[in-house]
Structure formats: structure tokens, C-alpha cells
CSV table of C-alpha atoms in Angstrom, one decimal:
chain,number,residue,atom,x,y,z
Y,1,MET,CA,-3.4,-31.7,-20.6
Y,2,ARG,CA,-3.2,-28.3,-19.1
Y,3,LEU,CA,-0.6,-25.9,-20.5
Y,4,VAL,CA,1.8,-24.8,-17.8
Y,5,VAL,CA,4.8,-22.6,-18.4
Y,6,SER,CA,8.2,-23.0,-16.8
Y,7,ARG,CA,8.9,-21.8,-13.3
Y,8,ASN,CA,11.0,-18.9,-14.5
Y,9,ALA,CA,8.2,-17.8,-16.8
Y,10,GLY,CA,5.7,-18.3,-14.0
Y,11,PHE,CA,7.8,-16.0,-11.8
Y,12,VAL,CA,7.5,-13.2,-14.4
Y,13,LEU,CA,3.7,-13.8,-14.8
Y,14,VAL,CA,3.1,-13.6,-11.1
Y,15,ALA,CA,5.2,-10.5,-10.8
Y,16,TYR,CA,3.1,-8.9,-13.6
Y,17,ALA,CA,-0.1,-9.8,-11.9
Y,18,PHE,CA,1.2,-8.4,-8.6
Y,19,LEU,CA,2.2,-5.2,-10.4
Y,20,VAL,CA,-1.1,-4.7,-12.2
Y,21,THR,CA,-3.2,-5.4,-9.1
Y,22,MET,CA,-1.3,-2.8,-7.1
Y,23,ILE,CA,-1.7,-0.3,-9.9
Y,24,GLY,CA,-5.4,-0.7,-9.6
Y,25,THR,CA,-5.5,0.1,-5.9
Y,26,THR,CA,-4.1,3.7,-6.4
Y,27,LEU,CA,-5.9,4.7,-9.6
Y,28,PRO,CA,-8.4,6.9,-7.7
Y,29,THR,CA,-5.7,9.0,-5.9
Y,30,PRO,CA,-5.3,11.9,-8.4
Y,31,LEU,CA,-9.0,11.7,-9.4
Y,32,TYR,CA,-10.4,12.7,-5.9
Y,33,PRO,CA,-10.9,16.4,-6.9
Y,34,LEU,CA,-12.9,15.2,-9.9
Y,35,PHE,CA,-15.0,13.0,-7.6
Y,36,GLU,CA,-15.5,15.9,-5.2
Y,37,GLU,CA,-16.7,18.1,-8.1
Y,38,ARG,CA,-19.0,15.5,-9.6
Y,39,TYR,CA,-20.7,14.3,-6.3
Y,40,SER,CA,-20.4,17.6,-4.4
Y,41,PHE,CA,-18.7,16.4,-1.3
Y,42,GLY,CA,-15.8,17.7,0.8
Y,43,GLU,CA,-12.5,16.6,2.2
Y,44,LEU,CA,-14.0,14.6,5.0
Y,45,THR,CA,-15.8,12.3,2.5
Y,46,VAL,CA,-12.6,12.0,0.5
Y,47,THR,CA,-10.7,10.8,3.5
Y,48,VAL,CA,-13.4,8.3,4.3
Y,49,VAL,CA,-13.5,7.0,0.8
Y,50,PHE,CA,-9.8,6.5,1.0
Y,51,ALA,CA,-9.8,5.0,4.4
Y,52,VAL,CA,-12.3,2.2,3.6
Y,53,TYR,CA,-9.6,0.8,1.3
Y,54,ALA,CA,-7.3,0.2,4.2
Y,55,PHE,CA,-10.1,-1.6,6.1
Y,56,GLY,CA,-10.5,-3.8,3.0
Y,57,VAL,CA,-6.8,-4.6,3.0
Y,58,ILE,CA,-6.9,-5.6,6.7
Y,59,ALA,CA,-9.9,-7.9,6.0
Y,60,GLY,CA,-8.0,-9.4,3.1
Y,61,LEU,CA,-4.9,-10.0,5.3
Y,62,LEU,CA,-7.0,-11.6,8.1
Y,63,ALA,CA,-9.3,-13.7,5.9
Y,64,PHE,CA,-6.8,-14.9,3.3
Y,65,GLY,CA,-3.5,-14.9,5.1
Y,66,ASN,CA,-3.2,-18.7,5.5
Y,67,VAL,CA,-5.5,-19.9,2.7
Y,68,SER,CA,-2.9,-20.2,-0.1
Y,69,ASP,CA,-0.8,-22.6,2.1
Y,70,GLU,CA,-3.7,-25.0,2.0
Y,71,ILE,CA,-5.5,-24.7,-1.4
Y,72,GLY,CA,-2.5,-23.3,-3.4
Y,73,ARG,CA,-1.3,-20.0,-4.5
Y,74,LYS,CA,-3.0,-19.8,-7.9
Y,75,PRO,CA,-6.7,-19.9,-6.7
Y,76,VAL,CA,-6.1,-17.2,-4.1
Y,77,LEU,CA,-4.2,-15.0,-6.6
Y,78,LEU,CA,-6.9,-15.5,-9.2
Y,79,LEU,CA,-9.5,-14.4,-6.6
Y,80,GLY,CA,-7.4,-11.3,-6.0
Y,81,VAL,CA,-7.5,-10.5,-9.7
Y,82,VAL,CA,-11.2,-11.0,-9.8
Y,83,PHE,CA,-11.6,-8.5,-6.8
Y,84,SER,CA,-9.4,-6.0,-8.7
Y,85,ALA,CA,-11.5,-6.3,-11.8
Y,86,VAL,CA,-14.8,-6.0,-9.8
Y,87,SER,CA,-13.4,-2.8,-8.2
Y,88,ALA,CA,-12.6,-1.3,-11.7
Y,89,LEU,CA,-16.1,-2.2,-12.9
Y,90,LEU,CA,-17.7,-0.6,-9.9
Y,91,PHE,CA,-15.8,2.7,-10.7
Y,92,LEU,CA,-16.8,2.4,-14.3
Y,93,VAL,CA,-20.5,2.2,-13.6
Y,94,ALA,CA,-20.5,4.5,-10.6
Y,95,GLY,CA,-23.3,7.0,-10.5
Y,96,SER,CA,-23.2,7.7,-6.8
Y,97,LEU,CA,-20.9,7.3,-3.8
Y,98,VAL,CA,-22.2,3.8,-3.0
Y,99,PRO,CA,-20.3,2.0,-5.8
Y,100,ILE,CA,-17.2,4.0,-5.1
Y,101,TYR,CA,-17.2,2.9,-1.4
Y,102,ALA,CA,-17.8,-0.6,-2.5
Y,103,GLY,CA,-15.0,-0.4,-5.1
Y,104,ARG,CA,-12.5,0.8,-2.6
Y,105,VAL,CA,-13.3,-2.0,-0.2
Y,106,VAL,CA,-13.0,-4.6,-2.9
Y,107,SER,CA,-9.8,-3.0,-4.1
Y,108,GLY,CA,-8.5,-3.3,-0.5
Y,109,LEU,CA,-9.4,-7.0,-0.4
Y,110,SER,CA,-7.4,-7.6,-3.6
Y,111,ALA,CA,-4.4,-5.8,-2.2
Y,112,GLY,CA,-4.7,-7.7,1.1
Y,113,ILE,CA,-4.7,-11.0,-0.8
Y,114,PHE,CA,-1.7,-10.1,-3.1
Y,115,THR,CA,0.5,-8.6,-0.4
Y,116,GLY,CA,1.2,-11.9,1.3
Y,117,THR,CA,0.2,-14.6,-1.3
Y,118,ALA,CA,2.0,-13.1,-4.3
Y,119,THR,CA,5.2,-12.5,-2.3
Y,120,ALA,CA,5.1,-16.1,-1.2
Y,121,ALA,CA,4.5,-17.3,-4.8
Y,122,LEU,CA,7.4,-15.3,-6.0
Y,123,VAL,CA,9.7,-16.8,-3.3
Y,124,ASP,CA,8.4,-20.3,-4.3
Y,125,LEU,CA,9.2,-19.6,-8.0
Y,126,ALA,CA,12.5,-17.7,-7.5
Y,127,PRO,CA,14.9,-18.5,-10.4
Y,128,GLY,CA,17.6,-20.8,-9.1
Y,129,GLY,CA,16.2,-20.6,-5.6
Y,130,ARG,CA,17.3,-17.0,-5.2
Y,131,ARG,CA,14.9,-16.0,-2.5
Y,132,ARG,CA,16.6,-12.6,-1.9
Y,133,LEU,CA,16.0,-11.8,-5.6
Y,134,ALA,CA,12.3,-12.8,-5.2
Y,135,SER,CA,11.9,-10.6,-2.1
Y,136,PHE,CA,13.6,-7.7,-4.0
Y,137,VAL,CA,11.2,-8.1,-7.0
Y,138,ALA,CA,8.2,-8.3,-4.6
Y,139,VAL,CA,9.1,-5.0,-3.1
Y,140,ILE,CA,9.6,-3.4,-6.5
Y,141,VAL,CA,6.3,-4.6,-8.0
Y,142,ASN,CA,4.3,-3.9,-4.8
Y,143,LEU,CA,5.5,-0.3,-4.2
Y,144,GLY,CA,6.2,0.3,-7.9
Y,145,GLY,CA,2.6,-0.6,-8.7
Y,146,LEU,CA,1.3,1.7,-6.1
Y,147,GLY,CA,3.3,4.6,-7.5
Y,148,LEU,CA,2.5,3.7,-11.2
Y,149,GLY,CA,-1.2,3.6,-10.5
Y,150,THR,CA,-1.3,7.3,-9.4
Y,151,LEU,CA,0.9,8.3,-12.3
Y,152,LEU,CA,-1.1,6.4,-14.9
Y,153,ALA,CA,-4.5,7.8,-13.6
Y,154,GLY,CA,-3.1,11.3,-13.5
Y,155,LEU,CA,-1.8,11.3,-17.0
Y,156,LEU,CA,-5.1,9.7,-18.4
Y,157,ALA,CA,-7.2,12.2,-16.4
Y,158,ASP,CA,-5.3,15.1,-18.0
Y,159,TYR,CA,-4.9,13.8,-21.6
Y,160,ALA,CA,-7.7,11.3,-22.2
Y,161,ARG,CA,-11.4,11.5,-22.6
Y,162,SER,CA,-13.7,10.7,-19.7
Y,163,PRO,CA,-11.1,11.0,-16.9
Y,164,LEU,CA,-13.3,9.2,-14.3
Y,165,ARG,CA,-13.8,6.2,-16.6
Y,166,THR,CA,-10.7,5.7,-18.8
Y,167,PRO,CA,-8.2,4.8,-16.0
Y,168,PHE,CA,-10.4,2.0,-14.9
Y,169,LEU,CA,-11.1,0.7,-18.4
Y,170,VAL,CA,-7.3,0.6,-19.0
Y,171,ASP,CA,-7.0,-1.2,-15.7
Y,172,LEU,CA,-9.4,-3.9,-16.9
Y,173,VAL,CA,-7.4,-4.3,-20.1
Y,174,LEU,CA,-4.2,-4.8,-18.1
Y,175,LEU,CA,-5.9,-7.4,-15.8
Y,176,VAL,CA,-6.8,-9.7,-18.7
Y,177,PRO,CA,-3.2,-10.9,-19.3
Y,178,ALA,CA,-2.7,-11.0,-15.6
Y,179,GLY,CA,-5.5,-13.5,-15.1
Y,180,ILE,CA,-4.4,-15.6,-18.1
Y,181,GLY,CA,-0.8,-15.5,-16.9
Y,182,LEU,CA,-1.8,-16.9,-13.5
Y,183,LEU,CA,-3.7,-19.7,-15.1
Y,184,LEU,CA,-0.5,-20.7,-17.0
Y,185,ALA,CA,1.8,-20.3,-14.0
Y,186,PRO,CA,2.9,-23.5,-12.2
Y,187,GLU,CA,1.4,-24.2,-8.8
Y,188,THR,CA,3.9,-24.4,-6.0
Y,189,VAL,CA,1.8,-25.7,-3.1
Y,190,GLU,CA,0.2,-29.1,-2.8
Y,191,ARG,CA,-3.5,-28.8,-2.2
Y,192,GLN,CA,-4.6,-29.9,1.3
Y,193,ARG,CA,-8.0,-30.1,3.0
Y,194,PHE,CA,-9.3,-26.6,3.3
Y,195,ARG,CA,-10.2,-25.3,6.8
Y,196,PHE,CA,-11.1,-21.6,6.9
Y,197,ARG,CA,-9.7,-19.7,9.8
Y,198,LEU,CA,-8.8,-16.1,10.3
Y,199,GLN,CA,-5.1,-15.1,10.4
Y,200,ARG,CA,-4.1,-15.0,14.1
Y,201,LEU,CA,-2.7,-11.8,15.3
Y,202,SER,CA,-0.3,-11.7,18.2
Y,203,VAL,CA,3.2,-10.6,19.2
Y,204,PRO,CA,5.6,-12.9,21.1
Y,205,ALA,CA,7.0,-11.4,24.3
Y,206,GLU,CA,10.6,-11.6,23.0
Y,207,VAL,CA,9.9,-9.2,20.1
Y,208,ARG,CA,7.4,-6.8,21.7
Y,209,GLY,CA,10.0,-4.0,22.3
Y,210,VAL,CA,11.2,-3.9,18.8
Y,211,PHE,CA,7.7,-4.5,17.5
Y,212,VAL,CA,6.3,-1.5,19.3
Y,213,ARG,CA,9.1,0.8,18.1
Y,214,GLY,CA,9.0,-0.4,14.5
Y,215,ALA,CA,5.2,-0.5,14.3
Y,216,THR,CA,4.8,3.0,15.9
Y,217,ALA,CA,7.2,4.5,13.4
Y,218,GLY,CA,5.6,2.6,10.6
Y,219,PHE,CA,2.2,3.8,11.7
Y,220,GLY,CA,3.4,7.3,11.3
Y,221,SER,CA,4.9,6.7,7.9
Y,222,PHE,CA,1.7,5.1,6.6
Y,223,ALA,CA,-0.3,8.0,8.0
Y,224,VAL,CA,1.8,10.4,6.0
Y,225,ALA,CA,1.4,8.2,2.9
Y,226,GLY,CA,-2.4,8.2,3.4
Y,227,VAL,CA,-2.5,12.0,3.6
Y,228,PHE,CA,-0.4,12.3,0.4
Y,229,SER,CA,-2.7,9.8,-1.3
Y,230,SER,CA,-6.0,11.3,-0.3
Y,231,VAL,CA,-5.7,15.0,0.6
Y,232,ALA,CA,-2.6,16.2,-1.4
Y,233,PRO,CA,-4.5,16.4,-4.8
Y,234,ALA,CA,-7.0,18.7,-3.2
Y,235,PHE,CA,-4.3,20.8,-1.6
Y,236,LEU,CA,-2.5,21.2,-4.9
Y,237,ALA,CA,-5.7,22.4,-6.5
Y,238,LEU,CA,-7.3,24.5,-3.8
Y,239,GLU,CA,-4.2,26.0,-2.1
Y,240,LEU,CA,-1.6,26.0,-4.8
Y,241,GLY,CA,-3.8,26.5,-7.8
Y,242,ARG,CA,-2.2,23.4,-9.5
Y,243,THR,CA,-5.1,21.5,-11.1
Y,244,SER,CA,-2.9,19.0,-13.1
Y,245,HIS,CA,-4.0,15.5,-12.1
Y,246,ALA,CA,-0.7,14.2,-13.5
Y,247,LEU,CA,1.2,16.4,-11.0
Y,248,ALA,CA,-0.9,14.9,-8.2
Y,249,GLY,CA,0.0,11.5,-9.5
Y,250,VAL,CA,3.7,12.4,-9.8
Y,251,LEU,CA,3.7,13.5,-6.2
Y,252,VAL,CA,2.6,10.2,-4.8
Y,253,PHE,CA,4.8,8.3,-7.3
Y,254,ILE,CA,7.8,10.1,-5.9
Y,255,LEU,CA,6.8,9.0,-2.4
Y,256,PHE,CA,6.5,5.3,-3.3
Y,257,SER,CA,9.7,5.5,-5.4
Y,258,GLY,CA,11.5,6.8,-2.3
Y,259,SER,CA,10.0,4.0,-0.3
Y,260,ILE,CA,11.5,1.5,-2.7
Y,261,LEU,CA,14.9,3.1,-2.3
Y,262,GLY,CA,14.6,3.1,1.5
Y,263,GLN,CA,13.7,-0.6,1.6
Y,264,LEU,CA,16.6,-1.5,-0.7
Y,265,ALA,CA,18.9,0.5,1.6
Y,266,VAL,CA,17.9,-1.7,4.6
Y,267,SER,CA,19.9,-4.6,3.1
Y,268,ARG,CA,23.1,-2.5,3.6
Y,269,LEU,CA,22.3,-1.6,7.2
Y,270,SER,CA,21.5,-3.5,10.3
Y,271,ASP,CA,17.9,-3.1,11.5
Y,272,ARG,CA,18.6,-0.7,14.4
Y,273,PRO,CA,20.6,1.9,12.4
Y,274,ALA,CA,18.1,1.6,9.6
Y,275,LEU,CA,15.2,2.3,12.0
Y,276,VAL,CA,17.0,5.3,13.5
Y,277,SER,CA,17.8,6.7,10.0
Y,278,GLY,CA,14.2,6.1,8.9
Y,279,CYS,CA,12.8,7.9,11.9
Y,280,VAL,CA,15.1,10.9,11.4
Y,281,LEU,CA,14.1,11.1,7.8
Y,282,LEU,CA,10.4,10.8,8.7
Y,283,VAL,CA,10.7,13.7,11.2
Y,284,ALA,CA,12.5,15.8,8.5
Y,285,GLY,CA,9.9,14.8,5.9
Y,286,VAL,CA,6.9,15.8,8.0
Y,287,ALA,CA,8.7,19.0,9.0
Y,288,LEU,CA,9.0,19.8,5.3
Y,289,LEU,CA,5.4,18.8,4.8
Y,290,GLY,CA,4.2,21.2,7.5
Y,291,PHE,CA,6.4,24.0,6.0
Y,292,ALA,CA,5.1,23.3,2.5
Y,293,VAL,CA,1.5,23.5,3.7
Y,294,GLY,CA,2.1,26.7,5.7
Y,295,THR,CA,4.0,28.5,2.9
Y,296,GLU,CA,2.2,26.9,0.0
Y,297,SER,CA,5.4,25.8,-1.6
Y,298,LEU,CA,5.2,23.2,-4.3
Y,299,GLY,CA,9.0,22.5,-4.3
Y,300,THR,CA,9.0,21.8,-0.6
Y,301,LEU,CA,6.0,19.6,-0.9
Y,302,ILE,CA,7.8,17.5,-3.6
Y,303,ALA,CA,10.9,17.3,-1.4
Y,304,SER,CA,8.8,16.2,1.6
Y,305,ALA,CA,7.3,13.3,-0.5
Y,306,ALA,CA,10.8,12.1,-1.4
Y,307,VAL,CA,12.2,12.3,2.1
Y,308,VAL,CA,9.1,10.7,3.7
Y,309,GLY,CA,9.2,8.0,1.2
Y,310,ILE,CA,12.8,7.0,1.9
Y,311,GLY,CA,12.1,7.2,5.6
Y,312,GLN,CA,9.1,5.0,5.2
Y,313,GLY,CA,11.0,2.4,3.3
Y,314,LEU,CA,13.8,2.3,5.9
Y,315,VAL,CA,11.3,2.0,8.8
Y,316,ILE,CA,9.1,-0.7,7.3
Y,317,GLY,CA,12.1,-2.7,6.0
Y,318,ALA,CA,14.0,-2.4,9.3
Y,319,GLY,CA,10.9,-3.3,11.4
Y,320,LEU,CA,10.2,-6.4,9.4
Y,321,ALA,CA,13.8,-7.5,9.4
Y,322,ALA,CA,14.0,-7.1,13.2
Y,323,ILE,CA,10.7,-9.1,13.6
Y,324,ASN,CA,11.8,-11.9,11.3
Y,325,GLN,CA,15.2,-12.1,13.1
Y,326,ARG,CA,13.8,-12.3,16.6
Y,327,ALA,CA,10.4,-13.9,16.4
Y,328,PRO,CA,10.1,-17.7,16.7
Y,329,VAL,CA,9.9,-19.4,13.3
Y,330,GLU,CA,6.5,-20.8,14.0
Y,331,ARG,CA,5.1,-17.4,14.9
Y,332,ARG,CA,6.7,-15.2,12.2
Y,333,GLY,CA,3.5,-15.2,10.1
Y,334,GLU,CA,1.2,-13.9,12.8
Y,335,THR,CA,3.7,-11.4,14.0
Y,336,ALA,CA,4.3,-10.0,10.5
Y,337,SER,CA,0.5,-9.9,9.9
Y,338,SER,CA,0.1,-7.9,13.2
Y,339,PHE,CA,2.7,-5.5,12.0
Y,340,PHE,CA,0.9,-4.9,8.7
Y,341,VAL,CA,-2.5,-4.5,10.4
Y,342,VAL,CA,-1.0,-1.7,12.5
Y,343,MET,CA,0.4,-0.1,9.3
Y,344,TYR,CA,-3.0,-0.1,7.6
Y,345,VAL,CA,-4.7,1.3,10.6
Y,346,GLY,CA,-2.2,4.1,10.3
Y,347,LEU,CA,-3.2,4.5,6.7
Y,348,SER,CA,-6.8,4.9,7.5
Y,349,VAL,CA,-7.7,6.4,10.9
Y,350,PRO,CA,-5.3,9.4,11.0
Y,351,VAL,CA,-6.5,10.3,7.4
Y,352,ILE,CA,-10.1,10.5,8.7
Y,353,GLY,CA,-8.8,12.7,11.5
Y,354,VAL,CA,-7.3,15.1,8.9
Y,355,GLY,CA,-10.6,15.2,7.1
Y,356,VAL,CA,-12.5,16.1,10.3
Y,357,VAL,CA,-10.0,18.9,11.2
Y,358,ALA,CA,-10.1,20.2,7.6
Y,359,ASN,CA,-13.9,20.2,7.6
Y,360,ALA,CA,-13.9,22.2,10.9
Y,361,THR,CA,-11.1,24.6,10.1
Y,362,SER,CA,-9.2,24.5,6.8
Y,363,LEU,CA,-7.0,22.1,4.8
Y,364,LYS,CA,-3.9,24.1,5.6
Y,365,THR,CA,-4.6,24.0,9.4
Y,366,ALA,CA,-5.3,20.2,9.2
Y,367,GLY,CA,-2.0,19.7,7.3
Y,368,ILE,CA,0.1,21.6,9.9
Y,369,VAL,CA,-1.6,19.9,12.9
Y,370,PHE,CA,-1.1,16.5,11.3
Y,371,SER,CA,2.6,17.1,10.5
Y,372,ALA,CA,3.2,18.2,14.1
Y,373,ALA,CA,1.4,15.1,15.5
Y,374,VAL,CA,3.4,12.6,13.3
Y,375,ALA,CA,6.7,14.4,14.1
Y,376,ALA,CA,5.9,14.1,17.8
Y,377,LEU,CA,5.0,10.4,17.5
Y,378,VAL,CA,8.2,9.5,15.6
Y,379,LEU,CA,10.3,11.6,18.1
Y,380,VAL,CA,8.9,9.4,20.9
Y,381,VAL,CA,10.3,6.3,19.0
Y,382,LEU,CA,13.7,8.0,18.5
Y,383,ALA,CA,13.8,8.8,22.3
Y,384,SER,CA,13.0,5.1,23.0
Y,385,LEU,CA,15.7,4.0,20.7
Y,386,ALA,CA,18.2,6.3,22.4
Y,387,ARG,CA,17.3,4.9,25.8
Y,388,SER,CA,17.7,1.3,24.6
Y,389,ASP,CA,21.4,1.9,23.8
């Protein structure tokens, strides 16, 4: 007889696995300057290494979006933990860029699996059927894990031996109880006959207007998060002379903490005011980012991370709320998946553009051009929202 814990205990175990898996996805962020030094590559390569993670997430969302509804949550989540462990192992044994690229792709797959499936599992196991609590916990462990990953890696890189190995060894240790916990957690879906099919992507006509506005603003917010997660550590070191990896980790931690606050604030606002507020904060945040890059101001850079984070949380939360409210029930999954695919394209493609501009000119020029482009994009969304009054 298999040992299975209670549903409440299972809720905690799934939340822990979700948290640890997301921690693993952002461990490389404060370490990029060390990778640059070890493998002698520039900012363009850094942005490509970062961007392939997003492509892995998109592949995970498309390939595994519906699988847990047929074979159960646990097998899919366990596969996500395995992918996370494989990613950590690839970084541990890396002697060239090839394992690093592979590790980022596999890490993206694990995140793509957990983003949807772990959220569904938490809702299934919600204590007392409190689905809003489950959604709240899913947001906290998802974004909190992303922020904690950068903080953990930065601290270990500054204060532990072997900064390019220790964070991933610690990650493997954290993943062991995550895997065991998932084995003990109760299954919430009755196994059906498995038929593999890619997650369909489409947007119903009745939600296209709000989808375009929310997805465009979300695209911009994810683009800024991508720049903070890939290029900011190098900017701190090269332009500001701040070589602390912990500081680089704290900067991204502040952004994701702000995003948590923004998403929590959405519950107190209707979707349109939340989207407008999020766009205003995004414009303010990227203006601060451009000013910080131009003046080489650490304080302004930290402030921009906080403002952009809150704006991102408001935009993503409002966009999803509007989609879920307006989309037909039978098409909510594919519409939400389409929304997240746009977000992760925003996380990858603009970052590579920043790397190209930085390679051709300078990191400072690339940062200013990028800030202006994102501000213009979000201002277009604000203008559209004003016209729709």
C-alpha cells in the first residue's frame, strides 16, 4: 500500500516543489559576469543564453499544457522536477557553452511544465476548497521562487567556494525533498487514455481587444524583466563598478517582489483600472531605468526595478483577469496559453536585440534605446485604453 499524505499536506508539498523548481530557473542570473569571464564571451552571448530559456518555457507550455488533465498531475510535475535536476547537473559539469545552452532550455521546460500544472494541482488541493487562496499561493511561490533564485545564487557566489558550481549543487539538494514530496502527495485527476497533442493557441473574437492591450503591455513588462535578469549584472559590474553578485541578485529579487505586490493589488481593483495603473507604472519604471543607465545611478536603478515590478504584476494580473472573465469557458485554457506565449516571447526576443545593440555600440546606449522603445510601446497601450472609454 502506497503512503499518501492528506490533501492539506499535499498542498504544502506541491507548493514547495513549485517554489524550488522556480528557484532553479533564475540561479544563473547573477552569475552571468562569471560565465562571461570564464568562457570569454560578450553581452550578445549572455542575452542568447538567457533567451533560450524562454523558448524552453514556450515549448513546455505547448507540449505539456493539457497532459496533466489526462495522465494526472503527479507524473507531469515529477517530470518537471527531473528536468530541473538535469538542468542543475548540466551546469555542474559544464566545461563549455554547449551544456549551458542545454541547461537553460531544460530549465525552461521545467518552468513551462510547472507554471500551469502546479497551479492546477494547488487549486485541486486547496484547503477547504478555497481556490482563491490556492491562486494566491501559486503567485507567491512562482514569482517568489524566481526572486529567491537570484538572491540565493548571488549570496553563494559572493560567500561560498566555487561560485559557478555551489548554487546548482544546493539546488539539487533542495530538489530531493521536492521529488519525494510529490510522490507522497495525493493525485487529484483520474488517469485517462493518453493522447499527445500540442496546446492549441488562439484568441476568441470577443476578447481580442482586451487581449491585444493586455498582451502588448505584458510583452513590454516581460522584456524589462528579461533585461534586468540578463544584462543588469554586467551593467552593475562594468558601468557602476559594483561587482557584488549578491547585489545583482537583490536587484532582480526586488523586481519579482514588486510583481507579487502588483498581482495581489489586482484583486482590489477591476481589470481596466489595474491595467491602466500598471501601464503608467511601467512607463515610469522604464523612464527611471533609462535615467539610471544614462547617469549610472544605482539608487535609481533599484527604484526602477521596484516600480517596473509592481507595474508588471498589475498588467499581468489585470490581463489574465480580463481574459478569464470574457473568454468562453471552453476556450479559456488556449487563450491563457496564448497570453503566456506572448509574454515569454517578450522575455526573449527584445533581450537579444539589446545584446545586438550593446555589441555594436555600448551597454549604456542599448539600455537607453531599449527603455525608450518599451516606454513607446506601453504608451500606445495607454492611448488605446483612453480611446476605448
